[in-house]
Amino acid sequence: MENIAGKKPALLWVVHLCTAALVALWVLPTFGLLVSSFRTGDQISTSGWWRALSTQESQLPAIRLGGDEVQRDGVFVIEGNLFATSGAEISRWGTSSREPEAFEVGQSADLGDGVTLTVTPEGGFVMSSASSMAEMRMPRVFVTASTPPDFTTNNYSTVLFSPLAGQTIGQAFINTLTVAIPATIIPILVAAFAAYALAWMDFPGRALLVALVVGLLVVPLQLALIPLLQFHNWIGIGKGYLGIWMAHTGFGLPLAIYLLRNYMAGLPRDIIENARVDGATDFQIFVRIILPLSFPALASFAIFQFLWTWNDLLVALVFLGTGNDQQVLTGNLVNLMGSRGGDWEILSASAFVSIAVPLIVFFAMQKYLVRGLLAGSVK
Amino acid sequence: MNPALQALIVIVVGVGGCVGYFFLSNLFLDKVLFPARGPNAGVNTSRANMIRPWLFLFPAMVALGLYLAYPVFATAWLSLNRNGEFVGLANYSAMFGEPKFWESMRNNMLWLVVVPAGSTAFGLLAAQLTDRIRWGNLAKSLIFMPMAISFVGASVIWKLIYDTRPVEQAQIGLLNALWLKFEGGIGSFLLLRLLPGLFVLAMLALLLWAVWALLRPLVKGGSAGGFWVLAGRIVGALVALFLAWELATWLVGIAGNDLPYGQPMTWLSMPYWNSYFLMAVLIWIQTGFAMVILSAALRGVPEDTIEAALLDGANPFQIFFQIKVPQIMPTIVVVWTTITIVVLKVFDIVLAMTNGQWETQVLANYMYDKLFRALDWGMGSASAMIIMLLVTPILVWNVYNARKEMR
């Protein structure tokens, strides 16, 4: 029972530390995006996500004043607060972008034409003038403020329910589900029957067929794009869900057959021979004995296929239309990266909506995934 | 019709259709075509059993043939045509004349070596580290997690890390925030030159040792093994040599380059290095896969070989490199080839992060450009055939092994 983590305690500590560093390196990127997806856009663009819990002093984007004018003691006054939510504390402020830190809090600034403006640390402002300001263009205020940590779930409600790249992420979510579920279920049955034939039935050419399946396992699906698009147009289904279900079924079959055949070939011979002796037909043996016993392999493949169809971009770009009711999450995300590349609050929330389901499936069914990987890699 | 409803109907029709097909065709075979009764019962049964496998295989074979086998030939044919006319190899020669194609080839070669090497190395490290510690399984499942994340999602995650802001603003990308901590002092020397230099030097030594270990049986003669083992050794040595050469150029750079301290870097538009930043994403995803497979293989290493080495006074590193690694070599080859296939098809990461700008183009994205942006099916198919050509050695190797196993 000796290896690098041997009996020496010092070495064991090194192993613990190295593992912790490796795990941190692998988790941090995702964690950073997760934290960002719960921060407001202002917070994301003014500080890194690792500062999310600390108060930051930063210059905020310009705020235009507004409010109703009231007349008090012969002076026209507009009062209000710069911030919609409380918590920020202003240290310096200014009224032009060239001098954003011109004034201290409490100091009153002369805006010309007899208009004066004061700002309190909490963001309250008072603008007063001897004459009416109704016709005046409201000034902009630049503030340097320390803002407390600010977390929100608004990003998620924004991306889920308001159309950003032609459609909502919520719609794309449904589209992806529509693609993934039939594309996961259909190949399983087709492959299971074929795998049984390749594992337990004797016929000439069986070894050749197995070799063919192993060969097709690595054929890049890039080659299939144009010929299949032509084929789909020729049989009249064009671009759409029917086409992508068929394509995913075809592309998933080699792995499905390979995985299931390997698993079924490992089932004990006695059970099958006994059933044959008892007069069961192959169909009965398959449905009553093989299928229930192969559940772990079926589950492994189902997870693979689900993750793959959910995460796929290329097949969806080619075989699905570009209409709003057909765009999937990955396609939507690529569009957002192009059009809203700097809006991290939107990008991060969208990305998390799209990776949430695979992550849940992954953590819930990891056992089967590992088992499938071990069986599926060509030995 | 609502697509969700359509999906439901397709599931019902698809599953029902499959079950119905298998059930009814078997029924037809047994009851109508060759009934197992009457005077010909025996003959009929054996005839039915000859046909039945093909009933089971028929739907799968049709789908495989139509969706994977036929397209290979159709694409080969398309690559010899332009606008419906046969033009021979004109598409290929036009493609070979494009600098963008050679850029893709160069980058793809780099990807093909670096990503499998990086993933396998990190996977092996993670497998060995997590093997015998108590929280090993938790660590494993966290390192494995990126496997579930789509390439596009991973691109968003890493784009945030590589984000660049003007120098007067706070950096929100982790890499730039770290980079700006360095100002050229003694800390920078230690962390940016000495430590990486030593690390690269160690890797270099390891690679050169690997080259020697791989070539030793060839030089000394003796039992070098069969043709495949020989070829594998030579290819492995060449890959290791290439990596060693890359690392040696890095070493020169680490020692001599002036680093632009205090300036935020736009990581994704630095030619040559940006390819590595894209590769990091794929290595991050694939390491979990390598770790899972290699960890199972490490557990399969017989204990007595390790105990024997311990009795002979081997240290932990010798046990790892000279006892364990040679025994799991077949698994390492499997992991390597599987990741190679993934690398050849990589498309999403490049499309989402740089779309091939700043000299980061790869073959799969080049092909997508030709097929669906330039709408040049001839050249697109020609570049797809190049990908197929690169996959072929692995295809042959897999089929060869599968046939060996069947016997």
Tab-separated table of C-alpha atoms in Angstrom, chain B residues 202-388:
chain	number	residue	atom	x	y	z
B	202	ALA	CA	12.114	20.058	-14.880
B	203	MET	CA	9.502	19.323	-17.560
B	204	LEU	CA	12.210	19.504	-20.198
B	205	ALA	CA	14.333	17.009	-18.311
B	206	LEU	CA	11.326	14.730	-17.890
B	207	LEU	CA	10.559	14.878	-21.613
B	208	LEU	CA	14.135	14.165	-22.606
B	209	TRP	CA	14.142	11.258	-20.194
B	210	ALA	CA	10.912	10.039	-21.841
B	211	VAL	CA	12.535	10.264	-25.284
B	212	TRP	CA	15.454	8.224	-24.020
B	213	ALA	CA	13.198	5.669	-22.305
B	214	LEU	CA	11.145	5.277	-25.474
B	215	LEU	CA	14.114	4.923	-27.795
B	216	ARG	CA	16.372	2.854	-25.552
B	217	PRO	CA	15.138	-0.568	-26.772
B	218	LEU	CA	15.613	0.557	-30.391
B	219	VAL	CA	19.172	1.674	-29.854
B	220	LYS	CA	20.167	-1.370	-27.855
B	221	GLY	CA	18.452	-3.732	-30.260
B	222	GLY	CA	17.084	-6.796	-28.541
B	223	SER	CA	13.349	-7.346	-28.084
B	224	ALA	CA	11.813	-4.144	-29.422
B	225	GLY	CA	8.358	-5.698	-29.844
B	226	GLY	CA	6.157	-5.811	-32.921
B	227	PHE	CA	5.684	-3.251	-35.643
B	228	TRP	CA	2.970	-1.323	-33.772
B	229	VAL	CA	4.997	-1.048	-30.587
B	230	LEU	CA	7.945	0.157	-32.637
B	231	ALA	CA	5.846	2.754	-34.452
B	232	GLY	CA	4.284	3.839	-31.182
B	233	ARG	CA	7.688	4.337	-29.606
B	234	ILE	CA	8.939	6.431	-32.509
B	235	VAL	CA	5.787	8.585	-32.635
B	236	GLY	CA	5.908	9.031	-28.869
B	237	ALA	CA	9.556	10.065	-29.000
B	238	LEU	CA	8.851	12.558	-31.797
B	239	VAL	CA	5.973	14.114	-29.856
B	240	ALA	CA	8.129	14.356	-26.746
B	241	LEU	CA	10.937	15.920	-28.775
B	242	PHE	CA	8.549	18.489	-30.249
B	243	LEU	CA	7.255	19.394	-26.797
B	244	ALA	CA	10.818	19.617	-25.522
B	245	TRP	CA	11.650	22.005	-28.357
B	246	GLU	CA	8.628	24.197	-27.496
B	247	LEU	CA	9.695	24.243	-23.851
B	248	ALA	CA	13.282	25.087	-24.771
B	249	THR	CA	12.103	28.161	-26.713
B	250	TRP	CA	9.993	29.112	-23.684
B	251	LEU	CA	13.027	28.783	-21.489
B	252	VAL	CA	14.924	31.236	-23.680
B	253	GLY	CA	11.941	33.580	-23.528
B	254	ILE	CA	11.636	33.321	-19.759
B	255	ALA	CA	15.309	34.116	-19.346
B	256	GLY	CA	15.637	36.948	-21.831
B	257	ASN	CA	12.342	38.670	-22.667
B	258	ASP	CA	11.499	42.112	-21.342
B	259	LEU	CA	8.083	41.902	-19.783
B	260	PRO	CA	5.731	44.897	-20.173
B	261	TYR	CA	5.010	45.337	-16.480
B	262	GLY	CA	2.082	47.509	-15.456
B	263	GLN	CA	0.210	47.160	-18.724
B	264	PRO	CA	-2.960	45.071	-18.931
B	265	MET	CA	-2.537	42.410	-21.607
B	266	THR	CA	-5.111	41.484	-24.228
B	267	TRP	CA	-4.367	37.794	-23.882
B	268	LEU	CA	-6.528	36.590	-26.758
B	269	SER	CA	-4.914	38.796	-29.370
B	270	MET	CA	-1.286	37.901	-28.691
B	271	PRO	CA	-0.301	35.700	-31.653
B	272	TYR	CA	1.166	32.287	-30.763
B	273	TRP	CA	0.377	32.611	-27.059
B	274	ASN	CA	-3.365	33.094	-27.638
B	275	SER	CA	-3.537	29.555	-29.054
B	276	TYR	CA	-2.223	28.350	-25.720
B	277	PHE	CA	-4.869	30.343	-23.877
B	278	LEU	CA	-7.521	28.616	-25.979
B	279	MET	CA	-5.897	25.226	-25.426
B	280	ALA	CA	-6.021	25.814	-21.675
B	281	VAL	CA	-9.822	25.705	-21.927
B	282	LEU	CA	-9.818	22.285	-23.571
B	283	ILE	CA	-7.176	20.938	-21.199
B	284	TRP	CA	-9.334	22.165	-18.319
B	285	ILE	CA	-12.271	20.198	-19.728
B	286	GLN	CA	-10.441	17.012	-20.717
B	287	THR	CA	-8.286	16.544	-17.622
B	288	GLY	CA	-11.233	15.035	-15.728
B	289	PHE	CA	-11.700	12.398	-18.402
B	290	ALA	CA	-8.006	11.460	-18.352
B	291	MET	CA	-8.031	11.383	-14.551
B	292	VAL	CA	-11.002	9.012	-14.306
B	293	ILE	CA	-9.584	6.495	-16.755
B	294	LEU	CA	-6.017	6.676	-15.463
B	295	SER	CA	-7.096	6.461	-11.848
B	296	ALA	CA	-8.892	3.173	-12.588
B	297	ALA	CA	-5.771	1.946	-14.356
B	298	LEU	CA	-3.516	2.944	-11.445
B	299	ARG	CA	-5.702	0.956	-9.078
B	300	GLY	CA	-5.285	-2.038	-11.361
B	301	VAL	CA	-1.497	-2.024	-11.029
B	302	PRO	CA	-0.621	-5.232	-9.116
B	303	GLU	CA	0.460	-4.505	-5.545
B	304	ASP	CA	3.235	-7.095	-5.593
B	305	THR	CA	5.165	-5.242	-8.298
B	306	ILE	CA	5.110	-2.123	-6.122
B	307	GLU	CA	6.077	-4.044	-3.003
B	308	ALA	CA	8.959	-5.675	-4.842
B	309	ALA	CA	10.203	-2.258	-5.952
B	310	LEU	CA	9.901	-0.981	-2.372
B	311	LEU	CA	11.961	-3.899	-1.090
B	312	ASP	CA	14.604	-3.029	-3.661
B	313	GLY	CA	14.712	0.448	-2.142
B	314	ALA	CA	12.954	2.449	-4.862
B	315	ASN	CA	11.808	5.947	-3.907
B	316	PRO	CA	8.220	7.118	-4.570
B	317	PHE	CA	9.158	8.876	-7.801
B	318	GLN	CA	10.935	5.803	-9.133
B	319	ILE	CA	7.913	3.707	-8.242
B	320	PHE	CA	5.653	6.094	-10.097
B	321	PHE	CA	7.701	6.580	-13.247
B	322	GLN	CA	9.374	3.195	-13.551
B	323	ILE	CA	6.820	0.778	-12.101
B	324	LYS	CA	3.376	2.325	-12.449
B	325	VAL	CA	3.596	4.380	-15.637
B	326	PRO	CA	5.036	1.578	-17.823
B	327	GLN	CA	2.298	-0.766	-16.587
B	328	ILE	CA	-0.516	1.621	-17.457
B	329	MET	CA	1.059	2.642	-20.785
B	330	PRO	CA	-1.731	0.998	-22.860
B	331	THR	CA	-4.320	3.054	-20.960
B	332	ILE	CA	-2.287	6.224	-21.449
B	333	VAL	CA	-2.298	5.536	-25.193
B	334	VAL	CA	-6.085	5.077	-25.122
B	335	VAL	CA	-6.592	8.337	-23.242
B	336	TRP	CA	-4.201	10.123	-25.563
B	337	THR	CA	-5.906	8.926	-28.756
B	338	THR	CA	-9.398	9.650	-27.398
B	339	ILE	CA	-8.430	13.232	-26.558
B	340	THR	CA	-6.730	13.551	-29.940
B	341	ILE	CA	-10.067	12.821	-31.597
B	342	VAL	CA	-11.757	15.490	-29.486
B	343	VAL	CA	-9.034	17.986	-30.399
B	344	LEU	CA	-9.427	17.344	-34.119
B	345	LYS	CA	-13.099	18.215	-33.868
B	346	VAL	CA	-12.627	21.274	-31.660
B	347	PHE	CA	-14.651	24.090	-33.068
B	348	ASP	CA	-16.882	25.657	-30.437
B	349	ILE	CA	-14.067	27.067	-28.309
B	350	VAL	CA	-12.344	28.842	-31.172
B	351	LEU	CA	-15.627	30.066	-32.640
B	352	ALA	CA	-16.820	31.490	-29.333
B	353	MET	CA	-13.568	33.044	-28.115
B	354	THR	CA	-11.718	34.419	-31.132
B	355	ASN	CA	-13.499	33.049	-34.207
B	356	GLY	CA	-10.109	32.342	-35.717
B	357	GLN	CA	-8.854	35.922	-35.520
B	358	TRP	CA	-5.335	36.795	-34.387
B	359	GLU	CA	-3.875	33.633	-35.925
B	360	THR	CA	-5.873	31.181	-33.830
B	361	GLN	CA	-7.707	29.452	-36.678
B	362	VAL	CA	-8.050	25.662	-36.490
B	363	LEU	CA	-9.169	23.190	-39.170
B	364	ALA	CA	-12.677	22.542	-37.876
B	365	ASN	CA	-13.484	26.247	-37.661
B	366	TYR	CA	-11.794	26.874	-41.031
B	367	MET	CA	-14.077	24.232	-42.482
B	368	TYR	CA	-17.145	25.812	-40.880
B	369	ASP	CA	-16.081	29.169	-42.313
B	370	LYS	CA	-15.804	27.716	-45.804
B	371	LEU	CA	-19.024	25.705	-45.628
B	372	PHE	CA	-21.433	28.105	-44.007
B	373	ARG	CA	-19.952	31.590	-44.318
B	374	ALA	CA	-18.196	31.499	-47.683
B	375	LEU	CA	-20.706	28.845	-48.867
B	376	ASP	CA	-17.883	27.119	-50.711
B	377	TRP	CA	-18.894	23.472	-50.422
B	378	GLY	CA	-15.995	22.211	-52.494
B	379	MET	CA	-13.274	23.735	-50.346
B	380	GLY	CA	-15.220	23.072	-47.147
B	381	SER	CA	-15.477	19.387	-48.045
B	382	ALA	CA	-11.801	19.324	-48.960
B	383	SER	CA	-10.854	20.614	-45.507
B	384	ALA	CA	-13.238	18.101	-43.911
B	385	MET	CA	-11.363	15.390	-45.807
B	386	ILE	CA	-8.108	16.662	-44.291
B	387	ILE	CA	-9.640	16.172	-40.825
B	388	MET	CA	-10.717	12.671	-41.875
